[in-house]
Short mmCIF file of C-alpha atoms and ligand atoms in Angstrom, two decimals:
data_model
loop_
_atom_site.label_atom_id
_atom_site.label_comp_id
_atom_site.label_asym_id
_atom_site.label_seq_id
_atom_site.Cartn_x
_atom_site.Cartn_y
_atom_site.Cartn_z
CA UNK A 12 32.06 28.82 81.64
CA UNK A 13 29.20 30.18 79.54
CA UNK A 14 29.67 27.40 76.96
CA UNK A 15 29.38 24.79 79.70
CA UNK A 16 26.12 26.32 80.84
CA UNK A 17 24.72 26.28 77.31
CA UNK A 18 25.72 22.61 76.90
CA UNK A 19 24.06 21.79 80.20
CA UNK A 20 20.82 23.48 79.16
CA UNK A 21 20.89 21.75 75.78
CA UNK A 22 21.39 18.35 77.40
CA UNK A 23 18.57 18.97 79.86
CA UNK A 24 16.33 20.05 76.98
CA UNK A 25 17.04 16.87 75.04
CA UNK A 26 16.40 14.75 78.09
CA UNK A 27 12.99 16.34 78.69
CA UNK A 28 12.08 15.88 75.01
CA UNK A 29 13.12 12.23 74.98
CA UNK A 30 11.16 11.43 78.16
CA UNK A 31 8.08 13.23 76.79
CA UNK A 32 8.28 11.29 73.52
CA UNK A 33 8.63 7.94 75.27
CA UNK A 34 5.68 8.71 77.58
CA UNK A 35 3.56 9.81 74.61
CA UNK A 36 4.45 6.66 72.69
CA UNK A 37 3.45 4.54 75.67
CA UNK A 38 0.18 6.32 76.39
CA UNK A 39 -1.46 6.46 72.99
CA UNK A 40 -2.06 3.83 70.39
CA UNK A 41 -1.28 4.52 66.74
CA UNK A 42 -4.93 4.88 65.92
CA UNK A 43 -5.51 7.48 68.59
CA UNK A 44 -2.78 9.58 67.09
CA UNK A 45 -4.45 9.72 63.70
CA UNK A 46 -6.61 12.76 64.25
CA UNK A 47 -10.23 12.58 63.33
CA UNK A 48 -11.50 15.63 61.58
CA UNK A 49 -14.96 15.58 60.17
CA UNK A 50 -16.22 17.63 57.29
CA UNK A 51 -19.70 16.77 56.18
CA UNK A 52 -19.00 17.16 52.48
CA UNK A 53 -15.48 16.01 51.91
CA UNK A 54 -13.56 13.64 54.08
CA UNK A 55 -10.41 12.18 52.58
CA UNK A 56 -9.48 8.79 53.95
CA UNK A 57 -6.39 10.19 55.71
CA UNK A 58 -8.64 12.25 57.92
CA UNK A 59 -10.53 9.28 59.21
CA UNK A 60 -9.66 7.55 62.40
CA UNK A 61 -8.33 4.36 60.98
CA UNK A 62 -7.12 1.03 62.25
CA UNK A 63 -5.35 -1.27 59.84
CA UNK A 64 -4.03 -4.78 59.85
CA UNK A 65 -2.18 -5.46 56.64
CA UNK A 66 -1.90 -8.77 54.89
CA UNK A 67 1.79 -8.97 55.85
CA UNK A 68 0.94 -8.68 59.53
CA UNK A 69 -1.27 -11.75 59.53
CA UNK A 70 0.65 -14.83 60.59
CA UNK A 71 1.07 -16.94 57.43
CA UNK A 72 0.65 -20.14 59.40
CA UNK A 73 -2.81 -19.08 60.51
CA UNK A 74 -4.05 -18.28 57.02
CA UNK A 75 -1.89 -20.25 54.58
CA UNK A 76 -4.29 -19.64 51.69
CA UNK A 77 -3.63 -15.90 51.97
CA UNK A 78 -0.41 -16.49 50.07
CA UNK A 79 -2.29 -17.96 47.13
CA UNK A 80 -1.96 -16.11 43.86
CA UNK A 81 -5.63 -15.22 43.52
CA UNK A 82 -7.47 -11.86 43.30
CA UNK A 83 -8.11 -10.12 46.62
CA UNK A 84 -11.72 -9.52 47.62
CA UNK A 85 -12.33 -6.15 49.30
CA UNK A 86 -15.46 -6.54 51.41
CA UNK A 87 -16.98 -3.19 52.45
CA UNK A 88 -19.20 -3.55 55.51
CA UNK A 89 -21.15 -0.67 57.04
CA UNK A 90 -21.90 -1.07 60.73
CA UNK A 91 -23.31 0.97 63.61
CA UNK A 92 -23.62 0.68 67.37
CA UNK A 93 -26.60 -1.31 68.67
CA UNK A 94 -27.07 -4.31 71.02
CA UNK A 95 -26.68 -6.85 68.19
CA UNK A 96 -23.66 -5.19 66.56
CA UNK A 97 -20.95 -7.37 68.09
CA UNK A 98 -22.93 -10.63 67.69
CA UNK A 99 -23.63 -9.75 64.03
CA UNK A 100 -20.01 -8.83 63.32
CA UNK A 101 -18.79 -11.94 65.14
CA UNK A 102 -20.93 -14.21 62.99
CA UNK A 103 -19.96 -12.44 59.81
CA UNK A 104 -16.28 -12.21 60.75
CA UNK A 105 -16.09 -15.90 61.57
CA UNK A 106 -17.54 -16.62 58.15
CA UNK A 107 -14.92 -14.39 56.52
CA UNK A 108 -12.16 -16.24 58.41
CA UNK A 109 -12.76 -19.09 55.97
CA UNK A 110 -12.17 -16.94 52.92
CA UNK A 111 -8.59 -16.53 51.68
CA UNK A 112 -7.22 -13.31 50.21
CA UNK A 113 -9.89 -11.10 51.65
CA UNK A 114 -9.52 -7.60 53.05
CA UNK A 115 -12.38 -6.53 55.31
CA UNK A 116 -13.16 -2.82 55.28
CA UNK A 117 -15.39 -2.22 58.29
CA UNK A 118 -16.79 1.30 58.21
CA UNK A 119 -18.71 2.42 61.27
CA UNK A 120 -21.38 5.10 61.40
CA UNK A 121 -19.78 6.99 64.29
CA UNK A 122 -17.43 9.84 65.11
CA UNK A 123 -15.41 7.80 67.56
CA UNK A 124 -13.52 4.54 67.27
CA UNK A 125 -15.54 1.70 68.76
CA UNK A 126 -12.94 -0.26 70.69
CA UNK A 127 -15.12 -3.35 70.95
CA UNK A 128 -15.25 -3.61 67.16
CA UNK A 129 -11.50 -3.08 66.84
CA UNK A 130 -10.89 -5.70 69.54
CA UNK A 131 -13.00 -8.19 67.61
CA UNK A 132 -11.24 -7.42 64.32
CA UNK A 133 -7.85 -7.90 65.96
CA UNK A 134 -8.98 -11.19 67.41
CA UNK A 135 -10.29 -12.54 64.10
CA UNK A 136 -6.83 -12.22 62.55
CA UNK A 137 -7.97 -11.36 59.05
CA UNK A 138 -6.58 -8.35 57.16
CA UNK A 139 -8.82 -5.38 57.85
CA UNK A 140 -9.23 -1.64 57.79
CA UNK A 141 -11.52 0.02 60.32
CA UNK A 142 -12.89 3.45 59.41
CA UNK A 143 -15.10 5.89 61.29
CA UNK A 144 -17.58 7.21 58.77
CA UNK A 145 -20.51 9.07 60.36
CA UNK A 146 -23.69 9.69 58.44
CA UNK A 147 -23.81 13.41 57.55
CA UNK A 148 -25.81 15.30 60.18
CA UNK A 149 -28.40 16.61 57.72
CA UNK A 150 -29.53 13.04 56.94
CA UNK A 151 -29.46 11.87 60.54
CA UNK A 152 -31.89 14.53 61.74
CA UNK A 153 -34.31 13.98 58.87
CA UNK A 154 -37.46 12.06 59.69
CA UNK A 155 -38.38 9.05 57.60
CA UNK A 156 -36.00 6.71 55.81
CA UNK A 157 -32.31 7.51 55.94
CA UNK A 158 -29.44 6.65 53.59
CA UNK A 159 -28.17 3.85 55.85
CA UNK A 160 -24.55 2.90 55.39
CA UNK A 161 -23.90 5.26 52.48
CA UNK A 162 -21.17 7.42 54.04
CA UNK A 163 -19.64 4.13 55.23
CA UNK A 164 -19.64 2.55 51.77
CA UNK A 165 -18.40 5.69 50.01
CA UNK A 166 -15.50 5.94 52.45
CA UNK A 167 -14.78 2.27 51.75
CA UNK A 168 -14.73 3.04 48.03
CA UNK A 169 -12.38 5.94 48.64
CA UNK A 170 -10.08 3.62 50.55
CA UNK A 171 -10.15 1.11 47.68
CA UNK A 172 -9.30 3.89 45.19
CA UNK A 173 -6.27 4.82 47.26
CA UNK A 174 -4.97 1.40 48.25
CA UNK A 175 -6.12 -1.27 45.82
CA UNK A 176 -4.84 -1.88 42.31
CA UNK A 177 -6.66 -5.09 41.43
CA UNK A 178 -9.17 -7.56 42.82
CA UNK A 179 -12.89 -7.35 43.43
CA UNK A 180 -15.07 -5.23 45.67
CA UNK A 181 -18.29 -6.26 47.38
CA UNK A 182 -20.78 -4.46 49.65
CA UNK A 183 -21.70 -6.78 52.48
CA UNK A 184 -24.03 -5.52 55.22
CA UNK A 185 -23.23 -6.73 58.72
CA UNK A 186 -26.55 -8.51 59.31
CA UNK A 187 -26.74 -10.74 56.24
CA UNK A 188 -25.89 -14.44 56.10
CA UNK A 189 -23.07 -15.48 53.77
CA UNK A 190 -22.21 -18.90 52.41
CA UNK A 191 -18.47 -18.73 51.78
CA UNK A 192 -19.09 -19.98 48.24
CA UNK A 193 -20.44 -16.55 47.31
CA UNK A 194 -16.89 -15.17 47.58
CA UNK A 195 -15.46 -17.75 45.21
CA UNK A 196 -18.25 -16.98 42.74
CA UNK A 197 -17.34 -13.28 42.67
CA UNK A 198 -13.55 -13.59 42.92
CA UNK A 199 -12.86 -13.57 39.17
CA UNK A 200 -15.38 -10.85 38.27
CA UNK A 201 -14.11 -9.04 35.16
CA UNK A 202 -16.45 -6.05 35.27
CA UNK A 203 -19.67 -6.50 37.23
CA UNK A 204 -21.05 -9.83 38.43
CA UNK A 205 -24.58 -10.42 39.67
CA UNK A 206 -26.15 -13.25 41.69
CA UNK A 207 -29.29 -14.01 43.72
CA UNK A 208 -29.93 -12.79 47.27
CA UNK A 209 -32.42 -14.75 49.37
CA UNK A 210 -35.06 -13.37 51.74
CA UNK A 211 -35.42 -9.98 50.06
CA UNK A 212 -38.97 -8.53 50.32
CA UNK A 213 -42.04 -10.74 50.31
CA UNK A 214 -40.98 -12.21 46.97
CA UNK A 215 -38.34 -14.09 48.93
CA UNK A 216 -35.55 -13.43 46.46
CA UNK A 217 -33.91 -10.69 44.44
CA UNK A 218 -32.09 -11.83 41.30
CA UNK A 219 -31.50 -11.24 37.63
CA UNK A 220 -33.73 -13.51 35.53
CA UNK A 221 -31.55 -15.59 33.23
CA UNK A 222 -32.59 -17.92 30.42
CA UNK A 223 -30.05 -20.05 28.53
CA UNK A 224 -27.29 -17.92 29.95
CA UNK A 225 -28.89 -14.70 28.68
CA UNK A 226 -30.27 -11.86 30.78
CA UNK A 227 -34.05 -11.49 30.57
CA UNK A 228 -35.09 -9.09 33.36
CA UNK A 229 -34.90 -8.56 37.11
CA UNK A 230 -36.97 -10.28 39.75
CA UNK A 231 -37.35 -8.14 42.88
CA UNK A 232 -40.20 -7.13 45.15
CA UNK A 233 -39.56 -3.45 44.62
CA UNK A 234 -38.78 -2.35 41.06
CA UNK A 235 -39.84 1.31 41.41
CA UNK A 236 -38.28 2.70 38.22
CA UNK A 237 -34.90 1.31 39.14
CA UNK A 238 -32.68 0.40 36.21
CA UNK A 239 -30.95 -2.18 38.41
CA UNK A 240 -33.48 -3.48 40.96
CA UNK A 241 -30.94 -5.49 42.96
CA UNK A 242 -30.07 -5.90 46.61
CA UNK A 243 -26.82 -4.45 47.93
CA UNK A 244 -25.47 -7.98 48.45
CA UNK A 245 -26.32 -9.13 44.91
CA UNK A 246 -23.42 -7.79 42.89
CA UNK A 247 -19.62 -7.44 42.90
CA UNK A 248 -17.34 -5.11 40.97
CA UNK A 249 -13.87 -5.59 39.52
CA UNK A 250 -11.46 -3.14 41.15
CA UNK A 251 -9.71 -2.13 37.88
CA UNK A 252 -13.07 -1.55 36.26
CA UNK A 253 -14.06 0.63 39.23
CA UNK A 254 -10.77 2.55 39.23
CA UNK A 255 -11.35 3.54 35.61
CA UNK A 256 -14.56 5.29 36.72
CA UNK A 257 -13.42 8.17 38.91
CA UNK A 258 -16.96 9.41 39.47
CA UNK A 259 -18.46 6.11 40.56
CA UNK A 260 -20.04 6.40 44.01
CA UNK A 261 -23.19 5.69 45.98
CA UNK A 262 -25.92 8.34 46.18
CA UNK A 263 -27.51 9.42 49.48
CA UNK A 264 -30.96 8.42 48.24
CA UNK A 265 -32.77 5.86 50.43
CA UNK A 266 -33.88 2.90 48.36
CA UNK A 267 -31.83 3.90 45.33
CA UNK A 268 -28.31 3.29 46.68
CA UNK A 269 -27.66 0.14 44.64
CA UNK A 270 -29.25 1.54 41.49
CA UNK A 271 -27.32 4.82 41.73
CA UNK A 272 -24.04 3.03 42.40
CA UNK A 273 -24.49 0.65 39.47
CA UNK A 274 -25.58 3.44 37.10
CA UNK A 275 -22.48 5.45 38.05
CA UNK A 276 -20.36 2.51 36.84
CA UNK A 277 -21.65 2.98 33.32
CA UNK A 278 -21.92 -0.51 31.80
CA UNK A 279 -24.39 -2.49 29.72
CA UNK A 280 -26.12 -5.72 30.69
CA UNK A 281 -24.09 -7.51 27.97
CA UNK A 282 -21.01 -6.91 30.09
CA UNK A 283 -22.47 -8.49 33.23
CA UNK A 284 -21.39 -11.92 34.46
CA UNK A 285 -24.22 -14.00 35.91
CA UNK A 286 -22.41 -16.16 38.42
CA UNK A 287 -23.64 -18.78 40.93
CA UNK A 288 -24.41 -21.15 38.04
CA UNK A 289 -26.32 -18.62 35.97
CA UNK A 290 -28.02 -17.32 39.10
CA UNK A 291 -29.46 -20.70 40.09
CA UNK A 292 -27.67 -20.87 43.46
CA UNK A 293 -28.41 -18.76 46.53
CA UNK A 294 -25.30 -18.11 48.59
CA UNK A 295 -26.31 -14.96 50.46
CA UNK A 296 -29.45 -14.04 52.41
CA UNK A 297 -30.84 -10.72 53.61
CA UNK A 298 -31.63 -12.23 56.99
CA UNK A 299 -31.73 -9.08 59.21
CA UNK A 300 -31.25 -9.56 62.92
CA UNK A 301 -34.34 -8.76 64.96
CA UNK A 302 -33.92 -5.60 66.98
CA UNK A 303 -33.08 -6.31 70.58
CA UNK A 304 -33.84 -3.73 73.25
CA UNK A 305 -30.98 -2.87 75.59
CA UNK A 306 -31.14 -5.10 78.68
CA UNK A 307 -33.05 -4.03 81.76
CA UNK A 308 -31.58 -1.79 84.42
CA UNK A 309 -31.10 -4.54 87.02
CA UNK A 310 -27.50 -5.01 85.91
CA UNK A 311 -26.87 -1.33 86.66
CA UNK A 312 -27.41 -1.85 90.38
CA UNK A 313 -24.43 -0.39 92.24
CA UNK A 314 -24.02 -3.61 94.24
CA UNK A 315 -22.44 -5.07 91.09
CA UNK A 316 -19.94 -2.23 90.70
CA UNK A 317 -16.86 -4.20 91.67
CA UNK A 318 -17.80 -7.36 89.86
CA UNK A 319 -17.50 -8.87 86.39
CA UNK A 320 -20.92 -7.40 85.60
CA UNK A 321 -19.42 -3.92 85.41
CA UNK A 322 -17.14 -5.07 82.58
CA UNK A 323 -19.92 -6.95 80.80
CA UNK A 324 -22.29 -4.01 81.17
CA UNK A 325 -19.90 -1.81 79.23
CA UNK A 326 -19.56 -4.38 76.47
CA UNK A 327 -23.30 -4.69 76.19
CA UNK A 328 -23.58 -0.95 75.57
CA UNK A 329 -25.41 -0.33 78.81
CA UNK A 330 -24.68 3.13 80.06
CA UNK A 331 -24.91 3.84 83.77
CA UNK A 332 -27.49 6.57 84.12
C1 LIG B 429 -31.64 -2.69 53.19
C2 LIG B 429 -30.62 -3.05 52.10
O1 LIG B 429 -30.29 -4.42 52.13
C3 LIG B 429 -29.32 -2.27 52.35
O2 LIG B 429 -28.37 -2.66 51.41
C4 LIG B 429 -29.63 -0.81 52.26
O3 LIG B 429 -28.48 -0.08 52.56
C5 LIG B 429 -30.71 -0.48 53.29
O4 LIG B 429 -31.86 -1.31 53.14
C6 LIG B 429 -31.20 0.94 53.13
O5 LIG B 429 -30.80 1.61 52.23
O6 LIG B 429 -32.02 1.38 53.91
P1 LIG B 429 -31.75 -3.12 55.79
O7 LIG B 429 -31.62 -4.49 56.32
O8 LIG B 429 -33.09 -2.50 55.72
O9 LIG B 429 -31.05 -3.11 54.36
O10 LIG B 429 -30.81 -2.08 56.50
P2 LIG B 429 -29.75 -2.29 57.66
O11 LIG B 429 -29.16 -3.64 57.63
O12 LIG B 429 -30.32 -1.79 58.93
O13 LIG B 429 -28.63 -1.23 57.20
C7 LIG B 429 -27.80 -1.44 56.08
C8 LIG B 429 -26.34 -1.33 56.51
O14 LIG B 429 -26.08 -0.01 56.98
C9 LIG B 429 -25.97 -2.29 57.62
O15 LIG B 429 -24.71 -2.86 57.38
C10 LIG B 429 -25.97 -1.41 58.87
O16 LIG B 429 -25.02 -1.83 59.84
C11 LIG B 429 -25.61 -0.03 58.29
N1 LIG B 429 -26.27 1.08 59.05
C12 LIG B 429 -27.59 1.04 59.35
C13 LIG B 429 -25.52 2.19 59.40
O17 LIG B 429 -24.31 2.23 59.14
N2 LIG B 429 -26.14 3.22 60.07
C14 LIG B 429 -27.47 3.20 60.40
O18 LIG B 429 -27.96 4.17 61.03
C15 LIG B 429 -28.21 2.07 60.02
MN1 LIG B 430 -29.84 -5.45 56.85
#
């Protein structure tokens, strides 16, 4: 009699557990289940809220060139919420759709997953990793210039250290303009490659100066004691080369991010590859999207509450006051 009762209770227990598990599975996405803990000084990649679409998950028919036996390019893109974020990422993403064997690491300056960005990444159908990588509080509250995109890029580097074994890495801000040829120029980088970036400062360009294939100096509107006065978009790094430098990272020093990163890689100019036809071709521009103020309050009128405008309003980052 007692045994029967115990069996009954056990069965009931199992049933409750199974139903709870099924409900939990249905109610939360995988990403939501990866907890997001934030420690200002040390944040291993596992702790980040992360969305991933692996190469294998991308339909081969859609991207046939992804099967090509060529080095993978890991593009690390910092981003943050603002009215032009989705337009900027759409333009950039639709450029990247043309580039085979590319893994896009989109690292957002936020504590919380931005579902609009993840939706866009899913739609694009290219392999990606989405990371939430907030700027440390002490920099955010500081007045004056901030180390924009540094926590994002360092988290991207950490991800590359953990997941990549070969290929090339490239820092590509979300508001630049990219000719897809820039990716083919950097794809076979052996150590560090450099190339021109258009529309940087009032000099109009930032580039190494090359004569007869030999490095002469740097041309940039802001030298300021930098050993490597380059723009973030003007160099690419071989992944193996990077992996052999466990201390390589980007400093939180506004204006000196590129210089600090390149110095931490510890190389000489003799080792640099000057691609884009000895730096004679411009395939990337520091265009910058003009800042757009959030739209006026008219769309917030409650008479639109049950209409399409309510949905659009949310997408356009308009908060109802
Ligand atoms: C210039 C350089 O081109 C950047 O490489 C450099 O990181 C930046 O200056 C800087 O150090 O201040 P700029 O066009 O002035 O770039 O800067 P943004 O494009 O506004 O920001 C650079 C990247 O960081 C972008 O991808 C942006 O989405 C991201 N960002 C910006 C954040 O993640 N958080 C912010 O608060 C601002
Ligand atoms: Mn920019």
